[in-house]
Coordinates of C-alpha atoms and ligand atoms in Angstrom, one line a residue:
M1 CA 126.3 -79.5 85.9
P2 CA 130.1 -79.5 84.7
K3 CA 128.6 -79.2 81.5
M4 CA 126.0 -76.7 82.2
L5 CA 129.1 -74.4 83.8
A6 CA 131.3 -74.6 81.9
E7 CA 128.2 -73.2 79.1
L8 CA 128.1 -70.7 81.3
A9 CA 131.7 -69.9 82.1
K10 CA 132.1 -69.5 77.7
G11 CA 128.8 -67.1 77.7
K12 CA 130.5 -64.8 80.3
Q13 CA 133.5 -64.6 78.2
Y14 CA 131.7 -64.4 75.1
L15 CA 129.5 -62.1 76.0
R16 CA 132.6 -59.4 77.5
I17 CA 133.7 -60.2 74.7
L18 CA 131.1 -59.3 72.3
S19 CA 130.3 -56.1 74.8
P20 CA 133.9 -54.2 75.8
Y21 CA 131.4 -51.3 76.4
L22 CA 128.4 -53.2 78.7
P23 CA 129.8 -53.8 82.6
A24 CA 129.9 -57.0 82.8
R25 CA 127.0 -59.1 83.6
S26 CA 125.8 -60.1 86.9
R27 CA 123.5 -62.7 86.6
L28 CA 123.9 -64.8 83.3
A29 CA 120.1 -66.4 81.8
P30 CA 119.0 -69.4 83.5
M31 CA 120.1 -71.4 80.2
S32 CA 118.9 -75.3 81.4
E33 CA 115.8 -73.8 81.8
P34 CA 113.9 -72.4 78.3
F35 CA 114.0 -68.8 78.1
T36 CA 113.2 -66.3 75.8
A37 CA 114.9 -63.3 74.2
A38 CA 115.1 -60.9 71.8
I39 CA 116.6 -59.3 68.6
I40 CA 115.9 -56.2 68.1
L41 CA 117.1 -54.9 65.3
A42 CA 118.6 -50.8 65.5
G43 CA 121.2 -51.4 62.0
G44 CA 119.2 -48.5 60.1
R45 CA 120.4 -45.5 58.2
G46 CA 117.5 -44.4 58.3
H47 CA 117.7 -41.9 55.8
R48 CA 114.1 -41.6 54.8
A49 CA 113.0 -39.8 58.6
G50 CA 115.3 -36.8 57.3
E51 CA 118.6 -36.0 58.1
G52 CA 121.6 -36.3 60.7
I53 CA 121.7 -39.4 63.1
P54 CA 119.7 -42.6 62.3
K55 CA 116.5 -42.5 63.5
Q56 CA 117.0 -45.2 66.8
Y57 CA 118.6 -42.4 68.1
R58 CA 116.2 -39.6 67.3
P59 CA 114.7 -38.3 71.2
M60 CA 111.1 -39.7 71.2
P61 CA 108.7 -37.8 69.7
D62 CA 106.4 -38.1 72.3
G63 CA 109.2 -35.8 73.9
S64 CA 109.9 -38.1 77.0
G65 CA 113.2 -38.1 77.1
D66 CA 114.6 -41.6 75.8
N67 CA 115.0 -42.4 72.5
V68 CA 113.4 -44.0 69.8
L69 CA 116.3 -46.9 70.5
A70 CA 116.5 -46.8 74.7
R71 CA 111.9 -46.6 74.6
S72 CA 112.1 -49.9 72.2
I73 CA 114.8 -52.1 73.9
A74 CA 112.5 -51.5 77.9
I75 CA 109.5 -52.7 75.9
F76 CA 111.6 -55.9 76.0
A77 CA 113.9 -55.2 79.1
E78 CA 110.6 -55.0 81.8
N79 CA 109.3 -58.0 80.9
Q80 CA 109.5 -61.2 82.8
A81 CA 109.2 -62.9 79.9
I82 CA 112.4 -62.5 78.5
T83 CA 116.0 -62.7 79.7
Q84 CA 118.1 -62.0 77.0
L85 CA 118.5 -59.2 74.9
C86 CA 121.1 -58.4 71.4
I87 CA 120.7 -55.0 69.7
V88 CA 121.7 -55.6 66.1
I89 CA 123.4 -52.1 66.0
H90 CA 125.7 -50.8 63.0
K91 CA 129.5 -50.2 63.3
D92 CA 129.5 -46.7 63.1
D93 CA 126.8 -46.0 65.6
V94 CA 128.7 -47.6 69.2
S95 CA 129.2 -44.1 70.5
L96 CA 124.5 -43.4 69.7
Y97 CA 124.1 -46.7 70.9
N98 CA 126.0 -46.9 74.4
K99 CA 124.6 -43.4 75.2
T100 CA 121.1 -45.2 74.6
L101 CA 122.2 -47.3 77.3
T102 CA 122.3 -44.7 79.0
Y103 CA 118.2 -44.3 79.4
C104 CA 117.8 -48.1 79.7
N105 CA 117.2 -50.4 82.7
N106 CA 118.0 -54.3 83.1
S107 CA 120.7 -53.3 81.0
D108 CA 122.6 -56.8 82.1
K109 CA 120.3 -58.5 79.9
I110 CA 121.1 -56.9 77.1
I111 CA 124.5 -58.1 74.2
Y112 CA 124.7 -56.6 71.0
A113 CA 125.7 -57.9 67.9
F114 CA 126.6 -55.7 64.3
G115 CA 124.4 -55.5 61.8
G116 CA 124.8 -57.1 58.0
D117 CA 124.6 -55.8 54.2
S118 CA 120.0 -55.6 54.9
R119 CA 117.3 -56.4 57.7
Q120 CA 117.8 -60.4 57.4
Q121 CA 121.4 -60.4 57.4
S122 CA 121.2 -58.1 60.6
V123 CA 118.0 -61.1 61.8
F124 CA 120.7 -63.8 61.1
N125 CA 124.0 -62.3 62.8
G126 CA 121.9 -61.7 66.2
L127 CA 120.7 -65.9 66.3
E128 CA 123.9 -66.3 65.5
V129 CA 125.1 -64.6 68.5
L130 CA 122.2 -65.8 70.7
A131 CA 122.1 -69.5 69.4
K132 CA 125.7 -69.8 72.2
D133 CA 123.4 -69.6 74.5
N134 CA 120.2 -71.7 72.5
P135 CA 116.9 -69.8 73.6
H136 CA 113.4 -72.1 74.0
A137 CA 111.8 -69.2 71.3
V138 CA 112.4 -65.6 69.7
F139 CA 111.0 -62.1 69.4
I140 CA 112.5 -60.2 66.3
H141 CA 111.6 -56.3 66.6
D142 CA 112.4 -53.4 64.5
A143 CA 113.7 -50.7 67.0
A144 CA 111.6 -48.5 64.8
R145 CA 108.4 -49.7 66.5
P146 CA 108.4 -48.0 69.9
F147 CA 105.1 -47.8 70.9
A148 CA 104.1 -51.7 70.5
S149 CA 102.8 -52.7 74.8
Q150 CA 103.3 -55.3 76.6
A151 CA 99.6 -56.6 75.7
L152 CA 101.0 -57.1 72.1
M153 CA 103.9 -58.3 73.5
A154 CA 101.6 -61.2 75.7
R155 CA 99.5 -62.2 72.5
C156 CA 102.5 -63.3 71.2
L157 CA 103.7 -65.2 73.4
D158 CA 99.7 -66.7 74.1
N159 CA 99.4 -68.0 70.7
L160 CA 102.4 -69.5 70.4
S161 CA 101.5 -73.0 71.6
G162 CA 101.3 -75.2 68.5
H163 CA 102.5 -72.9 66.2
D164 CA 106.2 -71.9 65.1
G165 CA 106.1 -68.6 65.3
V166 CA 103.2 -66.0 66.3
V167 CA 103.3 -62.7 63.7
P168 CA 101.2 -59.8 65.1
A169 CA 99.0 -58.8 61.8
L170 CA 96.2 -55.4 61.6
P171 CA 93.3 -56.3 58.3
V172 CA 94.3 -54.1 55.6
T173 CA 90.8 -51.3 55.3
D174 CA 91.8 -49.7 53.1
T175 CA 90.9 -49.6 48.9
L176 CA 94.2 -51.4 47.5
K177 CA 95.2 -50.3 43.8
K178 CA 97.1 -50.9 41.6
A179 CA 98.5 -48.2 39.5
E180 CA 101.1 -48.1 36.0
N181 CA 102.1 -44.7 35.0
G182 CA 100.1 -42.7 37.0
L183 CA 96.9 -44.5 35.8
I184 CA 94.6 -47.1 38.0
S185 CA 95.5 -50.4 36.7
E186 CA 93.2 -53.2 38.8
T187 CA 91.7 -53.0 42.5
V188 CA 93.0 -55.9 44.9
P189 CA 90.7 -57.1 46.6
R190 CA 91.5 -56.9 50.2
A191 CA 89.8 -59.4 52.3
G192 CA 92.3 -62.2 53.3
L193 CA 95.3 -59.1 53.4
F194 CA 97.1 -57.9 56.5
R195 CA 99.9 -56.0 56.9
A196 CA 102.5 -57.7 59.7
Q197 CA 103.8 -55.5 62.9
T198 CA 106.7 -56.5 64.6
P199 CA 108.0 -57.3 67.1
Q200 CA 106.7 -61.3 65.4
L201 CA 107.3 -64.3 67.1
F202 CA 109.4 -67.2 66.5
L203 CA 110.5 -71.1 68.0
F204 CA 114.2 -70.4 68.0
D205 CA 115.4 -73.2 66.3
R206 CA 113.1 -73.2 63.1
L207 CA 113.9 -69.6 62.3
Y208 CA 117.4 -70.0 62.7
E209 CA 117.5 -73.0 60.4
A210 CA 114.2 -71.5 58.8
H211 CA 117.0 -68.7 57.9
K212 CA 120.5 -70.6 57.1
T213 CA 118.4 -71.6 53.8
A214 CA 116.1 -68.4 53.4
P215 CA 117.3 -66.7 49.9
Q216 CA 118.2 -63.5 50.4
N217 CA 116.1 -59.5 51.2
L218 CA 113.1 -61.5 52.5
T219 CA 111.6 -58.2 54.7
D220 CA 110.9 -59.8 57.4
D221 CA 111.0 -62.8 59.3
A222 CA 107.6 -64.5 58.7
A223 CA 108.6 -64.1 55.2
V224 CA 111.5 -66.4 55.7
A225 CA 109.5 -68.5 57.8
E226 CA 106.4 -68.9 55.2
H227 CA 109.7 -70.0 53.1
A228 CA 110.5 -72.6 55.2
G229 CA 106.8 -74.2 55.7
L230 CA 106.8 -73.6 58.7
R231 CA 103.3 -72.1 60.9
V232 CA 102.6 -69.6 61.4
H233 CA 100.2 -67.4 63.6
I234 CA 98.5 -64.5 63.4
V235 CA 97.4 -62.1 66.2
E236 CA 95.3 -58.7 65.4
G237 CA 98.1 -56.2 65.9
E238 CA 97.7 -52.5 67.3
A239 CA 97.2 -49.7 65.3
Q240 CA 99.6 -47.5 67.8
N241 CA 102.5 -49.9 67.0
I242 CA 103.4 -47.5 64.1
K243 CA 106.9 -47.5 62.9
L244 CA 108.5 -44.0 63.2
T245 CA 109.6 -44.0 59.2
T246 CA 109.6 -40.8 58.0
E247 CA 110.3 -37.0 58.8
E248 CA 106.3 -36.6 59.7
D249 CA 105.8 -39.3 61.8
F250 CA 109.1 -37.2 63.7
T251 CA 106.5 -34.4 64.0
M252 CA 102.8 -36.0 63.4
N253 CA 102.6 -37.7 66.7
T254 CA 104.2 -34.9 68.5
Q255 CA 102.1 -36.0 71.5
I256 CA 100.3 -33.1 72.4
L257 CA 99.2 -32.3 76.6
P258 CA 97.0 -30.4 78.6
R259 CA 99.1 -28.0 81.1
T260 CA 97.9 -25.5 83.7
G261 CA 99.2 -22.3 84.6
S262 CA 97.5 -20.6 88.5
G263 CA 98.2 -17.3 88.4
F264 CA 98.1 -14.6 91.4
D265 CA 97.5 -11.9 92.0
V266 CA 96.6 -8.9 94.7
H267 CA 96.7 -4.8 94.0
R268 CA 95.7 -1.9 96.9
F269 CA 92.5 0.2 96.0
D270 CA 93.7 4.3 96.2
K271 CA 91.2 6.0 98.2
A272 CA 87.0 6.8 98.0
G273 CA 86.7 9.8 95.1
S274 CA 90.3 8.8 93.8
T275 CA 88.4 7.4 90.3
E276 CA 84.6 7.0 88.3
E277 CA 85.6 3.5 87.2
I278 CA 89.3 1.1 87.2
T279 CA 90.1 -1.1 84.7
L280 CA 89.3 -5.0 85.7
C281 CA 89.4 -7.8 82.8
G282 CA 90.7 -5.2 79.8
V283 CA 87.2 -3.7 80.9
S284 CA 85.8 -0.2 82.1
V285 CA 83.6 -0.7 85.3
P286 CA 82.1 2.0 87.1
H287 CA 84.1 2.6 91.3
D288 CA 85.0 5.5 93.2
R289 CA 88.0 4.0 94.6
K290 CA 90.8 4.1 91.9
I291 CA 92.9 0.8 91.8
I292 CA 96.5 1.8 92.7
G293 CA 99.8 -0.1 90.8
H294 CA 102.4 0.6 89.0
S295 CA 100.7 -0.6 85.7
D296 CA 97.6 0.5 84.8
A297 CA 96.6 -2.7 88.1
D298 CA 95.0 -5.0 85.8
V299 CA 94.3 -7.6 88.6
G300 CA 92.3 -10.4 86.4
L301 CA 94.6 -9.5 83.2
H302 CA 97.8 -10.1 85.6
A303 CA 96.6 -13.1 87.4
L304 CA 95.5 -14.1 83.8
T305 CA 98.8 -13.9 82.0
D306 CA 100.9 -15.1 85.7
A307 CA 98.2 -18.1 84.6
I308 CA 99.4 -18.4 81.0
L309 CA 103.3 -18.3 82.3
G310 CA 102.9 -20.8 84.1
A311 CA 101.8 -23.0 81.9
L312 CA 104.4 -22.3 79.8
A313 CA 107.0 -22.4 83.0
E314 CA 108.4 -19.0 81.9
A315 CA 108.0 -17.4 85.5
D316 CA 106.1 -14.7 86.5
I317 CA 105.1 -11.5 84.8
G318 CA 107.2 -9.5 87.9
A319 CA 110.0 -11.2 85.8
H320 CA 109.3 -9.9 83.0
F321 CA 108.2 -6.7 82.9
P322 CA 110.2 -5.7 86.8
P323 CA 108.0 -2.8 88.9
S324 CA 111.7 -1.4 89.0
D325 CA 111.6 -0.8 85.3
A326 CA 110.2 2.4 84.4
A327 CA 110.0 1.6 80.9
H328 CA 106.7 -0.7 82.3
K329 CA 105.0 2.2 84.2
D330 CA 101.2 2.8 83.3
R331 CA 102.0 0.1 80.7
A332 CA 98.6 -1.9 79.6
S333 CA 98.0 -4.9 81.3
T334 CA 97.0 -6.7 77.5
E335 CA 100.4 -5.6 76.5
F336 CA 101.8 -8.1 79.4
L337 CA 99.2 -10.7 78.7
A338 CA 100.0 -10.7 74.3
H339 CA 103.4 -11.4 75.9
A340 CA 102.5 -14.0 77.7
M341 CA 100.4 -15.1 74.2
S342 CA 103.1 -14.7 72.1
L343 CA 105.3 -16.6 74.6
A344 CA 103.4 -19.4 73.9
A345 CA 103.1 -18.9 70.4
A346 CA 107.0 -19.4 70.3
K347 CA 106.4 -23.0 72.2
Q348 CA 103.3 -24.6 69.5
A349 CA 101.2 -24.1 73.0
R350 CA 97.7 -23.3 72.4
L351 CA 95.5 -21.8 75.3
T352 CA 92.5 -23.3 75.1
H353 CA 90.8 -22.2 78.3
I354 CA 90.4 -19.7 81.4
D355 CA 88.9 -19.6 84.5
L356 CA 89.0 -16.1 86.3
T357 CA 88.0 -14.9 89.6
L358 CA 87.7 -12.0 90.9
I359 CA 87.9 -11.7 94.6
C360 CA 86.4 -8.5 96.3
E361 CA 83.4 -6.7 98.1
A362 CA 83.5 -4.5 95.0
P363 CA 82.5 -2.8 92.9
K364 CA 79.9 -6.1 91.7
I365 CA 81.0 -7.9 88.6
G366 CA 77.5 -10.1 88.1
P367 CA 76.7 -6.7 85.6
H368 CA 79.9 -6.8 84.7
R369 CA 80.7 -10.6 83.6
D370 CA 80.0 -10.8 80.4
A371 CA 81.6 -7.8 79.2
M372 CA 84.9 -8.8 80.9
R373 CA 84.4 -12.8 79.2
A374 CA 84.1 -11.0 76.2
S375 CA 87.2 -8.2 76.8
L376 CA 89.0 -11.7 77.5
S377 CA 88.3 -13.4 74.5
A378 CA 89.7 -11.1 72.0
L379 CA 92.1 -10.8 74.4
T380 CA 93.1 -14.2 73.4
G381 CA 91.6 -15.7 70.9
L382 CA 90.1 -18.0 73.1
P383 CA 85.8 -18.0 72.0
L384 CA 82.8 -17.3 74.5
T385 CA 82.4 -20.9 75.9
A386 CA 85.9 -21.4 77.1
V387 CA 85.9 -18.1 79.3
S388 CA 84.9 -18.7 82.6
V389 CA 84.6 -15.7 85.0
K390 CA 83.4 -15.2 88.6
A391 CA 83.4 -13.4 91.0
T392 CA 83.6 -14.2 95.6
T393 CA 83.0 -12.0 98.3
T394 CA 85.2 -12.6 101.2
E395 CA 82.3 -12.1 103.4
G396 CA 83.2 -8.9 105.2
L397 CA 86.9 -11.0 106.2
G398 CA 90.9 -9.5 105.8
F399 CA 91.6 -7.2 103.5
T400 CA 89.4 -7.3 100.1
G401 CA 86.2 -7.3 103.3
R402 CA 87.7 -4.4 104.5
G403 CA 87.6 -3.0 101.4
E404 CA 91.1 -2.0 101.3
G405 CA 92.2 -4.0 97.3
I406 CA 91.4 -6.3 95.2
A407 CA 92.4 -10.2 94.8
A408 CA 91.9 -11.6 91.3
Q409 CA 92.8 -15.6 90.2
A410 CA 93.6 -17.3 87.2
T411 CA 93.9 -21.0 85.6
A412 CA 95.0 -21.1 82.4
T413 CA 94.5 -24.5 80.4
L414 CA 97.2 -24.8 77.2
L415 CA 98.0 -27.8 75.1
I416 CA 101.5 -28.2 74.6
S417 CA 103.6 -30.4 73.1
G418 CA 105.3 -33.1 75.0
D419 CA 109.4 -31.8 74.5
A420 CA 108.3 -28.0 74.3
Ligands
MG1 MG1 99.2 -6.7 89.9

């Protein structure tokens, strides 16, 4: 027991020296029992993903707010089976790394090491740090794979028994060609070929020893293990577990989310005989009571405009076109709708559905419903099948029931990228 306490103290001191920017760990791994650690490789420069900061410090392409490394850390930090986490970073990235930790829970599990000149050297540096605490098993993971699931981790852990390591992989489904000078020379049989992913799980001692004798520039730890003749079991990988590599990966995988906005509007009717027709949803409808309003008072288009603004979280129609501004007097409501549509376009948001309800005793909406749908379809570019116009009375109750005014409510559904 004294020996264990001495090791604990030594480990704690070591961690403090190694991680001057981190709070001292409040809890140490139960080193008297076998435990699983993880190494996350975050030392790459990531040039292929475009200019600027290394890709592992870029925002997640799904727009969730955290960065790629923070998401990869979370996969392991939140897993109860993982007691210690070593992040291997580039020596130039200490401030980026410290900022990343502000996104992370369970940072008491996390230490870091500096990377080497190659991926293989970086893994070895991480293993050397962890060796002080002698884990039973270790996951090796590339920070640039932030979509690995807990199910994948569990699959690796469940299959380690009886093997030296477990590697997730997917069978190759594309036809493989060999080519020279732009000409195909051979079709390579793909039977038995797999694409290896990370996280890769190994018995710690076996991998550590294998690294000590491996030739340099092997591209993953399964290759290191293979060189040492270790028994590495293959389990099914995940299609979602992609490695963010190119600029395209950061844009193509942007998560598109549906957003629904709602709008509501009311206008007062003028006295009987004040007009012969009114405009609803851009359609002229015979009616003897003018709709009173600062603009052309198209209550349907106003509700719809507000619904679109709502989905974009861009305030309301009054904020964009203040009634106090004389410039908007008698303005066509189609312009308000066009403005909301242009805001959506600027955010690369796409309107996909409208449901609009007009609430009045008169005029009767039914005879004009299809014309209104066609009008809204033309104004928004939506197919008719995605444009719904409904009508209701209020059974003689309230201001609409007394014929004093007309109300409209609308919902608009937009597909919007997660970070817009
Ligand atoms: Mg209005």
